């Protein structure tokens, strides 16, 4: 099994793990979400492989363990099984879905296929209302939960009693309080279980008594200390700023740790949104006093993209040029031993838990800021243990402005993948102006933060219009606005009609050569968020 996900030097050094929660990853798509939910309680949680030996689990002194769900059935030979010593490890355990079925099966209970698959919302009747797991829940004796399972526990193992039932499951929740083993058939981590957060809290803080010490201030201090421990007193660090949140926070942490020995490089490929480069200079160079090299490479990218229409070809060219420019500029800037990168915990998890995730491959993206492995630097990755929302909290803690930290995601290849067809200077100008209006109006309507991404797409279509007394013939521009938790799935945003009307009217009036504005009403899947 690959090295365990996400233990950074910082986490280990500070001993934050002690008293945290380990989530054993049996391959469910929700395993990461459980980890995030625990972190939202300011409790350290790590997602670790399902078969982590109990000796290693105990060495990390967790307050509790949560077993995730799985795409497998407990009867599958290939189904993931934990170290058999887990159940007697003496650490409180909460099994979720497959996790509780494993617990039941391995401790002498009986699990079998349900009469009917339970998928979606279900109402549980709580029989163990006085149980600490249901503290504050089920005032009426019932709770709405979200189920997704084909097998059910038919007989509980010796020592266990039912805490909740549904029409089709006699053991929707059960526990052996003597051994501190708990299980639930439903998913508390998803938003469709309204009291799921409270139930998780009951386990994490109430039953396992985990320590709530994982705060943004603490994270920032730990990261700074770890950078200082890794980077020698005269070593210099290079960082590629992309304009995005991750590289911004990574750079700010490194700057706090080593000051002027950090140099940032920002490559302006000319595919950025309006005023992007100016804002970046204002914030990083002027407000934060960082050393930043602004590379004007618009011409070079423009030239390389001439005549290119294929989306993947565009991405490749932009990625390749980015690396070349970055290498040239960094060589010019002197000697650097380290490169700072904004790698996040989900990337770490994804690259270290391939085996359990083999059932459901998650789509990955190649960021143009993603530099190749053979660059001759050692990596400084201060965000390796953090989820995106934690990165934002650390950024705000460090005093980065909200305009940088709370911004919507923007793809590395920039506007190039929002111009269908060839990327010309003129088309870039058209899209940039339209994009500015979309963002401006979404912000004015107070929706910028609740919407995952909102932007304009320049289609290759032309359409007839009428302006004054004359006939016009110009571009068809699409507006895309989506809501999402993490970009993996998304729904089109139900923007108010008046807002759509305002955006459309401003665009056709203020942006030359646009005659028609359409709104994209496709969710992801089956579409993607970007058009290319
Ligand atoms: P899709 O279009 O695949 O996008 O639904 C999901 C999220 O990823 C962003 N995206 C990219 N980010 N390089 C990036 O850095 C890329 O090549 C890229 N393509 C898509 C997209 O904006 C959305 O947030």
Coordinates of C-alpha atoms and ligand atoms in Angstrom, one line a residue:
X1 CA 0.0 0.0 0.0
X2 CA 1.2 3.4 -0.8
X3 CA 2.5 5.7 1.8
X4 CA -0.2 7.1 4.0
X5 CA -2.0 10.2 2.8
X6 CA -1.3 13.6 4.2
X7 CA 1.0 13.4 7.1
X8 CA 3.2 16.4 6.8
X9 CA 6.3 17.2 8.7
X10 CA 4.3 20.1 10.2
X11 CA 1.5 17.9 11.4
X12 CA 3.9 15.3 12.9
X13 CA 6.3 17.8 14.4
X14 CA 3.5 19.7 16.2
X15 CA 1.9 16.4 17.4
X16 CA -1.5 17.7 16.2
X17 CA -2.4 14.2 15.2
X18 CA -2.6 13.0 18.8
X19 CA -6.2 13.1 19.9
X20 CA -7.5 13.5 16.3
X21 CA -9.6 11.2 14.2
X22 CA -8.4 8.6 11.6
X23 CA -10.8 7.9 8.8
X24 CA -10.1 4.4 7.3
X25 CA -10.6 4.7 3.6
X26 CA -12.5 1.7 2.1
X27 CA -13.0 3.5 -1.2
X28 CA -16.3 5.3 -0.8
X29 CA -16.5 8.5 -2.8
X30 CA -17.6 10.1 0.5
X31 CA -14.5 9.2 2.5
X32 CA -12.9 12.6 1.9
X33 CA -16.0 14.3 2.9
X34 CA -16.1 12.5 6.3
X35 CA -12.5 13.8 6.9
X36 CA -13.6 17.3 6.0
X37 CA -16.6 17.2 8.2
X38 CA -14.4 16.3 11.2
X39 CA -12.0 19.1 10.3
X40 CA -14.9 21.5 10.3
X41 CA -15.1 20.8 14.0
X42 CA -11.5 22.0 14.3
X43 CA -10.4 18.4 15.0
X44 CA -7.5 17.0 13.1
X45 CA -8.6 14.2 10.8
X46 CA -6.5 12.2 8.3
X47 CA -7.8 9.8 5.6
X48 CA -5.6 6.7 5.8
X49 CA -5.6 3.3 4.0
X50 CA -8.1 0.8 5.2
X51 CA -5.4 -1.8 6.0
X52 CA -3.1 0.5 8.0
X53 CA -1.7 -1.9 10.7
X54 CA -3.1 -1.4 14.1
X55 CA 0.3 -0.8 15.5
X56 CA 0.7 2.2 13.2
X57 CA -2.8 3.4 14.1
X58 CA -2.0 3.3 17.8
X59 CA 1.3 5.0 17.3
X60 CA -0.7 8.0 16.1
X61 CA -2.8 8.0 19.3
X62 CA -6.1 8.9 17.7
X63 CA -9.0 9.7 19.9
X64 CA -11.3 7.8 17.5
X65 CA -11.6 6.0 14.2
X66 CA -14.2 6.3 11.5
X67 CA -14.7 3.5 8.9
X68 CA -15.9 4.8 5.6
X69 CA -18.3 3.2 3.1
X70 CA -17.1 1.3 0.1
X71 CA -18.3 0.5 -3.5
X72 CA -17.8 -3.2 -2.5
X73 CA -20.0 -5.6 -0.6
X74 CA -18.6 -7.2 2.5
X75 CA -19.0 -10.5 0.7
X76 CA -16.8 -9.6 -2.2
X77 CA -13.5 -11.4 -2.0
X78 CA -11.8 -8.3 -3.3
X79 CA -13.6 -6.2 -0.7
X80 CA -11.1 -4.2 1.4
X81 CA -10.6 -5.6 5.0
X82 CA -8.9 -3.9 7.9
X83 CA -6.3 -5.3 10.2
X84 CA -8.2 -8.0 12.2
X85 CA -6.8 -6.5 15.5
X86 CA -8.8 -3.3 14.8
X87 CA -11.8 -4.2 16.8
X88 CA -9.9 -4.8 20.0
X89 CA -7.5 -1.8 19.6
X90 CA -9.3 0.0 22.5
X91 CA -10.1 3.1 20.4
X92 CA -13.7 4.2 19.9
X93 CA -14.8 3.3 16.4
X94 CA -17.7 4.5 14.3
X95 CA -18.5 2.4 11.2
X96 CA -20.4 4.1 8.4
X97 CA -22.3 2.0 5.8
X98 CA -19.8 -0.7 4.6
X99 CA -17.8 0.2 7.7
X100 CA -20.6 -0.9 10.0
X101 CA -21.4 -4.0 7.9
X102 CA -17.7 -5.1 8.2
X103 CA -17.9 -4.5 11.9
X104 CA -21.1 -6.7 12.2
X105 CA -19.7 -9.4 9.9
X106 CA -16.3 -9.7 11.5
X107 CA -17.6 -9.7 15.1
X108 CA -20.0 -12.6 14.6
X109 CA -23.2 -10.9 13.3
X110 CA -24.9 -11.6 9.9
X111 CA -25.0 -9.4 6.9
X112 CA -27.1 -10.2 3.8
X113 CA -28.5 -8.6 0.7
X114 CA -31.5 -6.4 1.5
X115 CA -34.9 -7.2 0.1
X116 CA -34.6 -3.9 -1.8
X117 CA -31.7 -1.6 -2.2
X118 CA -32.1 1.5 0.0
X119 CA -31.0 4.5 -1.9
X120 CA -31.8 8.1 -1.1
X121 CA -33.8 9.6 1.8
X122 CA -35.1 7.4 4.5
X123 CA -36.7 8.0 8.0
X124 CA -35.1 6.2 10.9
X125 CA -36.9 5.5 14.2
X126 CA -34.6 6.0 17.0
X127 CA -34.8 3.5 19.8
X128 CA -31.6 4.5 21.5
X129 CA -32.7 8.1 22.1
X130 CA -30.7 8.3 25.3
X131 CA -27.6 7.1 23.5
X132 CA -24.8 9.7 23.3
X133 CA -24.6 9.1 19.5
X134 CA -28.1 10.6 19.2
X135 CA -27.7 13.3 21.7
X136 CA -29.8 16.3 20.6
X137 CA -31.3 14.4 17.7
X138 CA -34.7 12.8 17.0
X139 CA -36.8 14.8 19.4
X140 CA -39.8 13.2 17.7
X141 CA -38.2 9.8 17.8
X142 CA -37.4 10.0 14.0
X143 CA -34.7 11.5 11.8
X144 CA -34.4 12.0 8.0
X145 CA -31.2 10.4 6.8
X146 CA -29.6 9.5 3.5
X147 CA -29.0 5.8 2.7
X148 CA -27.1 4.1 -0.1
X149 CA -26.7 0.3 0.5
X150 CA -27.6 -3.0 -1.0
X151 CA -26.7 -5.2 2.0
X152 CA -28.1 -5.0 5.5
X153 CA -27.2 -6.3 8.9
X154 CA -29.6 -9.1 9.6
X155 CA -28.3 -10.2 13.0
X156 CA -26.3 -8.0 15.3
X157 CA -23.0 -9.4 16.7
X158 CA -23.0 -10.4 20.4
X159 CA -22.8 -7.4 22.7
X160 CA -24.5 -5.0 20.2
X161 CA -27.9 -3.5 20.5
X162 CA -29.9 -1.6 17.9
X163 CA -30.1 2.2 18.3
X164 CA -32.3 2.9 15.2
X165 CA -34.3 1.1 12.6
X166 CA -36.0 1.8 9.3
X167 CA -38.8 -0.1 7.6
X168 CA -36.3 -2.2 5.7
X169 CA -33.3 -2.3 8.2
X170 CA -33.5 -3.5 11.7
X171 CA -30.1 -2.1 12.4
X172 CA -29.9 1.4 10.9
X173 CA -27.7 2.2 13.9
X174 CA -26.2 -0.1 16.6
X175 CA -23.5 -0.1 19.3
X176 CA -21.6 -2.1 21.7
X177 CA -21.0 0.5 24.3
X178 CA -18.8 -1.7 26.4
X179 CA -16.2 -2.0 23.6
X180 CA -17.0 1.5 22.4
X181 CA -17.9 0.3 18.9
X182 CA -20.6 2.2 17.0
X183 CA -22.1 1.9 13.6
X184 CA -24.6 3.6 11.3
X185 CA -26.0 2.3 8.1
X186 CA -26.7 5.8 6.7
X187 CA -24.3 8.6 5.6
X188 CA -24.0 11.4 8.2
X189 CA -21.4 13.2 6.0
X190 CA -23.7 14.3 3.2
X191 CA -25.9 17.3 3.4
X192 CA -29.0 15.1 2.7
X193 CA -28.7 13.9 6.3
X194 CA -29.7 17.2 8.0
X195 CA -28.5 16.2 11.5
X196 CA -25.5 14.3 10.2
X197 CA -23.1 17.0 11.4
X198 CA -24.5 16.8 14.9
X199 CA -24.3 13.0 14.9
X200 CA -20.6 13.1 13.8
X201 CA -20.0 15.7 16.5
X202 CA -21.6 13.4 19.0
X203 CA -19.1 10.7 18.1
X204 CA -16.0 12.8 17.5
X205 CA -16.3 15.2 20.5
X206 CA -18.7 13.4 22.8
X207 CA -17.8 9.8 22.5
X208 CA -14.2 9.8 21.3
X209 CA -13.4 13.1 23.1
X210 CA -11.2 14.3 20.3
X211 CA -9.3 17.6 20.8
X212 CA -10.6 20.6 18.9
X213 CA -7.2 22.3 18.3
X214 CA -7.1 22.4 14.5
X215 CA -7.7 26.1 14.1
X216 CA -6.6 28.4 11.3
X217 CA -4.1 30.2 13.5
X218 CA -2.6 27.0 14.6
X219 CA -2.4 25.7 11.1
X220 CA -0.6 28.8 9.9
X221 CA 1.9 28.7 12.9
X222 CA 2.6 25.0 12.2
X223 CA 3.1 25.5 8.5
X224 CA 5.5 28.5 9.1
X225 CA 7.5 26.4 11.7
X226 CA 7.7 23.5 9.3
X227 CA 9.0 25.7 6.4
X228 CA 11.6 27.2 8.7
X229 CA 12.7 23.7 9.7
X230 CA 12.9 22.6 6.1
X231 CA 14.5 25.6 4.4
X232 CA 18.1 26.4 5.6
X233 CA 19.0 29.8 6.9
X234 CA 20.5 31.0 3.6
X235 CA 18.4 28.9 1.2
X236 CA 16.2 30.7 -1.3
X237 CA 12.7 29.6 -2.4
X238 CA 11.0 30.2 -5.7
X239 CA 7.2 30.2 -6.1
X240 CA 5.0 30.4 -9.2
X241 CA 2.1 32.7 -8.5
X242 CA -0.9 31.9 -10.6
X243 CA -3.5 34.4 -9.2
X244 CA -5.3 31.5 -7.6
X245 CA -5.9 31.0 -3.9
X246 CA -3.5 28.0 -3.4
X247 CA -0.4 29.6 -4.7
X248 CA -1.2 32.8 -3.0
X249 CA -1.5 31.2 0.4
X250 CA 1.5 29.0 -0.1
X251 CA 3.5 32.1 -1.1
X252 CA 2.2 34.1 1.9
X253 CA 3.2 31.3 4.3
X254 CA 6.7 30.9 2.9
X255 CA 7.1 34.7 3.0
X256 CA 6.1 34.8 6.6
X257 CA 8.6 32.0 7.3
X258 CA 11.6 33.3 5.4
X259 CA 10.8 36.8 4.2
X260 CA 12.9 38.1 1.4
X261 CA 14.5 34.8 0.6
X262 CA 11.3 34.0 -1.3
X263 CA 11.0 35.2 -4.9
X264 CA 7.6 34.8 -6.7
X265 CA 7.3 34.6 -10.5
X266 CA 4.1 35.5 -12.2
X267 CA 3.8 34.7 -15.9
X268 CA 1.3 36.9 -17.6
X269 CA 0.2 34.8 -20.6
X270 CA -2.4 37.3 -21.7
X271 CA -5.2 34.8 -21.0
X272 CA -6.1 36.3 -17.7
X273 CA -9.2 38.2 -16.7
X274 CA -9.4 42.0 -16.8
X275 CA -7.1 43.7 -14.3
X276 CA -5.9 40.4 -12.9
X277 CA -2.2 41.2 -13.2
X278 CA -2.6 44.7 -11.7
X279 CA -4.5 43.3 -8.7
X280 CA -1.8 40.7 -8.2
X281 CA 0.9 43.3 -8.2
X282 CA -1.0 45.6 -5.9
X283 CA -1.6 42.8 -3.3
X284 CA 1.7 40.9 -3.4
X285 CA 4.2 43.5 -4.2
X286 CA 2.8 46.7 -2.8
X287 CA 0.6 45.5 0.2
X288 CA 2.6 42.4 1.3
X289 CA 6.0 43.6 0.2
X290 CA 7.0 40.3 -1.6
X291 CA 9.6 40.1 -4.2
X292 CA 7.8 39.3 -7.4
X293 CA 8.9 39.0 -11.0
X294 CA 6.1 39.9 -13.4
X295 CA 6.8 38.2 -16.8
X296 CA 5.2 39.8 -19.8
X297 CA 4.7 36.8 -22.0
X298 CA 1.5 37.7 -23.8
X299 CA 3.1 37.9 -27.3
X300 CA 4.8 34.6 -26.9
X301 CA 1.6 32.7 -25.9
X302 CA -0.4 34.5 -28.6
X303 CA 2.1 33.4 -31.2
X304 CA 2.2 29.8 -29.9
X305 CA -1.6 29.6 -30.0
X306 CA -2.0 30.9 -33.5
X307 CA -4.4 28.7 -35.6
X308 CA -4.9 26.2 -32.7
X309 CA -8.5 25.2 -32.2
X310 CA -8.3 21.8 -30.4
X311 CA -8.9 22.2 -26.6
X312 CA -6.3 19.7 -25.6
X313 CA -3.8 21.1 -27.9
X314 CA -4.4 24.6 -26.4
X315 CA -3.8 23.2 -22.9
X316 CA -0.6 21.4 -24.0
X317 CA 0.8 24.5 -25.7
X318 CA 0.0 26.7 -22.7
X319 CA 1.4 24.2 -20.3
X320 CA 4.6 23.8 -22.3
X321 CA 5.2 27.5 -22.8
X322 CA 4.5 28.2 -19.2
X323 CA 7.2 25.8 -18.1
X324 CA 9.7 27.2 -20.6
X325 CA 9.1 30.8 -19.5
X326 CA 9.2 29.8 -15.9
X327 CA 12.5 28.0 -16.3
X328 CA 14.1 30.9 -18.2
X329 CA 13.0 33.5 -15.7
X330 CA 14.0 31.5 -12.6
X331 CA 17.4 30.8 -14.1
X332 CA 17.8 34.5 -14.6
X333 CA 16.7 35.2 -11.0
X334 CA 19.6 33.3 -9.5
X335 CA 20.1 30.2 -7.4
X336 CA 17.1 28.5 -5.8
X337 CA 17.2 25.3 -3.8
X338 CA 13.5 25.1 -3.2
X339 CA 10.2 25.5 -5.1
X340 CA 7.1 26.3 -3.2
X341 CA 3.9 24.7 -4.5
X342 CA 0.3 24.9 -3.4
X343 CA -0.4 21.1 -3.4
X344 CA -3.6 20.4 -1.4
X345 CA -4.6 17.4 0.8
X346 CA -7.1 16.0 -1.8
X347 CA -4.3 15.8 -4.4
X348 CA -2.2 14.0 -1.8
X349 CA -5.0 11.6 -1.0
X350 CA -5.7 11.0 -4.6
X351 CA -2.2 10.1 -5.5
X352 CA -1.7 7.9 -2.4
X353 CA -5.0 5.9 -2.3
X354 CA -5.2 4.7 -5.8
X355 CA -5.8 1.1 -4.8
X356 CA -8.9 1.7 -2.8
X357 CA -10.1 4.3 -5.3
X358 CA -9.7 1.9 -8.2
X359 CA -13.4 1.3 -8.3
X360 CA -14.2 4.9 -9.1
X361 CA -11.5 6.9 -10.8
X362 CA -11.8 10.6 -10.1
X363 CA -11.0 13.0 -13.0
X364 CA -7.9 15.0 -12.6
X365 CA -6.8 18.2 -14.2
X366 CA -3.4 19.4 -15.3
X367 CA -2.9 22.9 -14.1
X368 CA -0.7 25.0 -16.3
X369 CA 1.0 26.1 -13.1
X370 CA 1.8 22.4 -12.5
X371 CA 5.5 22.2 -13.0
X372 CA 7.2 18.9 -14.1
X373 CA 8.9 16.7 -11.6
X374 CA 12.3 17.0 -13.2
X375 CA 12.8 20.6 -12.3
X376 CA 15.9 20.6 -10.1
X377 CA 14.3 21.9 -6.9
X378 CA 13.3 20.4 -3.6
X379 CA 9.6 21.0 -3.0
X380 CA 8.1 23.1 -0.2
X381 CA 4.4 22.2 0.1
X382 CA 2.9 24.0 3.0
X383 CA -0.7 23.2 2.1
X384 CA -0.2 19.4 1.8
X385 CA -2.3 18.6 4.9
X386 CA -5.1 21.1 4.1
X387 CA -8.5 21.1 2.4
X388 CA -9.5 24.1 0.3
X389 CA -11.7 25.7 3.0
X390 CA -8.8 25.4 5.4
X391 CA -6.4 27.1 2.9
X392 CA -8.9 30.0 2.7
X393 CA -9.1 30.3 6.5
X394 CA -5.3 30.3 6.7
X395 CA -5.1 32.9 4.0
X396 CA -7.5 35.2 5.8
X397 CA -5.6 34.6 9.0
X398 CA -2.4 35.8 7.3
X399 CA -4.1 39.0 6.2
X400 CA -4.6 38.2 2.5
X401 CA -7.5 40.3 1.2
X402 CA -10.9 38.6 0.6
X403 CA -10.7 39.6 -3.1
X404 CA -7.8 37.0 -3.4
X405 CA -9.0 34.4 -0.9
X406 CA -12.7 34.2 -1.5
X407 CA -12.6 34.2 -5.3
X408 CA -14.1 31.7 -7.6
X409 CA -11.8 29.1 -9.2
X410 CA -10.2 30.0 -12.5
X411 CA -8.6 27.4 -14.8
X412 CA -4.9 27.5 -15.4
X413 CA -5.2 27.8 -19.2
X414 CA -7.4 30.8 -18.5
X415 CA -9.7 32.4 -21.1
X416 CA -8.1 30.2 -23.8
X417 CA -10.5 27.3 -22.9
X418 CA -13.5 29.7 -22.8
X419 CA -12.9 30.8 -26.4
X420 CA -14.2 28.0 -28.6
X421 CA -12.0 27.9 -31.7
X422 CA -8.9 30.0 -32.3
X423 CA -7.7 32.4 -29.5
X424 CA -7.1 35.7 -31.2
X425 CA -6.3 39.0 -29.5
X426 CA -9.6 40.4 -30.6
X427 CA -11.7 37.5 -29.3
X428 CA -9.7 37.7 -26.0
X429 CA -10.7 41.3 -25.7
X430 CA -14.4 40.5 -26.4
X431 CA -14.5 37.7 -23.8
X432 CA -12.5 39.7 -21.2
X433 CA -15.0 42.6 -21.3
X434 CA -18.0 40.2 -21.2
X435 CA -16.5 38.2 -18.3
X436 CA -15.9 41.4 -16.3
X437 CA -19.6 42.3 -16.7
X438 CA -20.8 38.9 -15.6
X439 CA -18.6 39.0 -12.5
X440 CA -19.5 42.6 -11.8
X441 CA -23.3 41.9 -11.9
X442 CA -23.0 38.6 -10.0
X443 CA -21.1 40.5 -7.2
X444 CA -23.6 43.4 -7.3
X445 CA -26.4 40.9 -6.8
X446 CA -24.6 39.5 -3.7
X447 CA -24.3 36.0 -5.3
X448 CA -20.5 35.8 -6.0
X449 CA -19.7 33.6 -3.0
X450 CA -22.7 31.3 -3.2
X451 CA -22.0 30.5 -6.8
X452 CA -19.1 28.1 -7.5
X453 CA -18.1 29.7 -10.8
X454 CA -19.8 32.3 -13.1
X455 CA -18.3 33.3 -16.4
X456 CA -18.7 34.0 -20.1
X457 CA -17.9 31.7 -23.0
X458 CA -17.2 33.0 -26.5
X459 CA -18.8 30.5 -28.9
X460 CA -17.6 30.2 -32.6
X461 CA -21.2 31.0 -33.7
X462 CA -22.4 34.2 -35.3
X463 CA -25.9 35.4 -35.2
X464 CA -28.1 38.1 -36.7
X465 CA -29.2 41.0 -34.5
X466 CA -30.8 44.3 -34.9
X467 CA -29.6 47.6 -33.4
X468 CA -31.2 50.9 -34.1
X469 CA -32.5 50.6 -37.6
X470 CA -29.7 48.3 -38.7
X471 CA -29.1 44.6 -39.0
X472 CA -26.0 43.4 -37.1
X473 CA -24.2 40.1 -37.4
X474 CA -22.0 39.2 -34.4
X475 CA -20.8 36.7 -31.8
X476 CA -23.0 34.5 -29.7
X477 CA -21.8 34.6 -26.2
X478 CA -22.8 32.0 -23.5
X479 CA -23.1 32.6 -19.8
X480 CA -22.2 29.7 -17.4
X481 CA -23.0 29.9 -13.7
X482 CA -22.9 26.8 -11.5
X483 CA -23.3 25.8 -8.0
X484 CA -21.0 23.0 -6.7
X485 CA -19.3 21.7 -3.5
X486 CA -16.0 20.8 -5.1
X487 CA -16.2 21.1 -8.9
X488 CA -16.6 17.3 -9.3
X489 CA -20.3 17.7 -9.8
X490 CA -22.2 20.9 -10.5
X491 CA -25.7 22.2 -11.2
X492 CA -26.5 25.3 -13.3
X493 CA -27.3 28.2 -11.0
X494 CA -30.9 29.4 -10.9
X495 CA -30.0 33.0 -11.4
X496 CA -32.8 35.5 -11.0
X497 CA -34.3 36.5 -14.3
X498 CA -33.8 40.1 -13.6
X499 CA -30.1 39.5 -13.1
X500 CA -29.8 37.5 -16.3
X501 CA -31.6 40.3 -18.1
X502 CA -29.2 42.9 -16.8
X503 CA -26.1 40.9 -17.7
X504 CA -27.4 40.2 -21.2
X505 CA -28.4 43.8 -21.8
X506 CA -25.1 45.2 -20.5
X507 CA -23.1 42.8 -22.6
X508 CA -24.8 43.5 -25.9
X509 CA -24.7 47.2 -25.3
X510 CA -21.2 47.5 -23.9
X511 CA -19.2 44.7 -25.7
X512 CA -18.6 45.3 -29.4
X513 CA -19.5 42.5 -31.7
X514 CA -21.8 40.5 -29.4
X515 CA -25.4 40.2 -30.8
X516 CA -26.8 37.4 -28.7
X517 CA -26.4 36.1 -25.1
X518 CA -27.5 32.6 -24.1
X519 CA -27.6 30.8 -20.7
X520 CA -26.1 27.3 -20.3
X521 CA -28.6 25.1 -18.4
X522 CA -26.6 21.8 -18.3
X523 CA -25.4 20.2 -15.1
X524 CA -22.2 18.3 -14.6
X525 CA -22.4 15.4 -15.4
X526 CA -23.2 15.1 -18.2
X527 CA -21.5 18.4 -19.2
X528 CA -18.4 19.8 -17.7
X529 CA -18.2 23.2 -16.0
X530 CA -15.9 24.6 -18.7
X531 CA -16.9 24.4 -22.3
X532 CA -13.5 23.0 -23.4
Ligands
LIG1 P1 -14.6 20.8 -15.7 O1 -14.7 21.7 -16.8 O2 -13.8 19.6 -15.9 O3 -13.8 21.7 -14.5 O4 -15.9 20.5 -15.1 C1 -13.8 21.4 -13.2 C2 -13.0 22.5 -12.5 O5 -11.7 22.5 -13.0 C3 -11.4 23.7 -13.6 N1 -10.6 23.4 -14.8 C4 -9.2 23.5 -14.8 N2 -8.3 24.0 -13.9 N3 -6.6 23.6 -15.5 C5 -7.0 24.0 -14.3 O6 -6.2 24.5 -13.5 C6 -7.4 23.1 -16.4 O7 -6.9 22.7 -17.5 C7 -8.8 23.0 -16.1 N4 -9.9 22.6 -16.8 C8 -11.0 22.9 -15.9 C9 -12.7 24.3 -13.9 O8 -12.6 25.8 -14.0 C10 -13.6 23.9 -12.8 O9 -13.4 24.6 -11.6

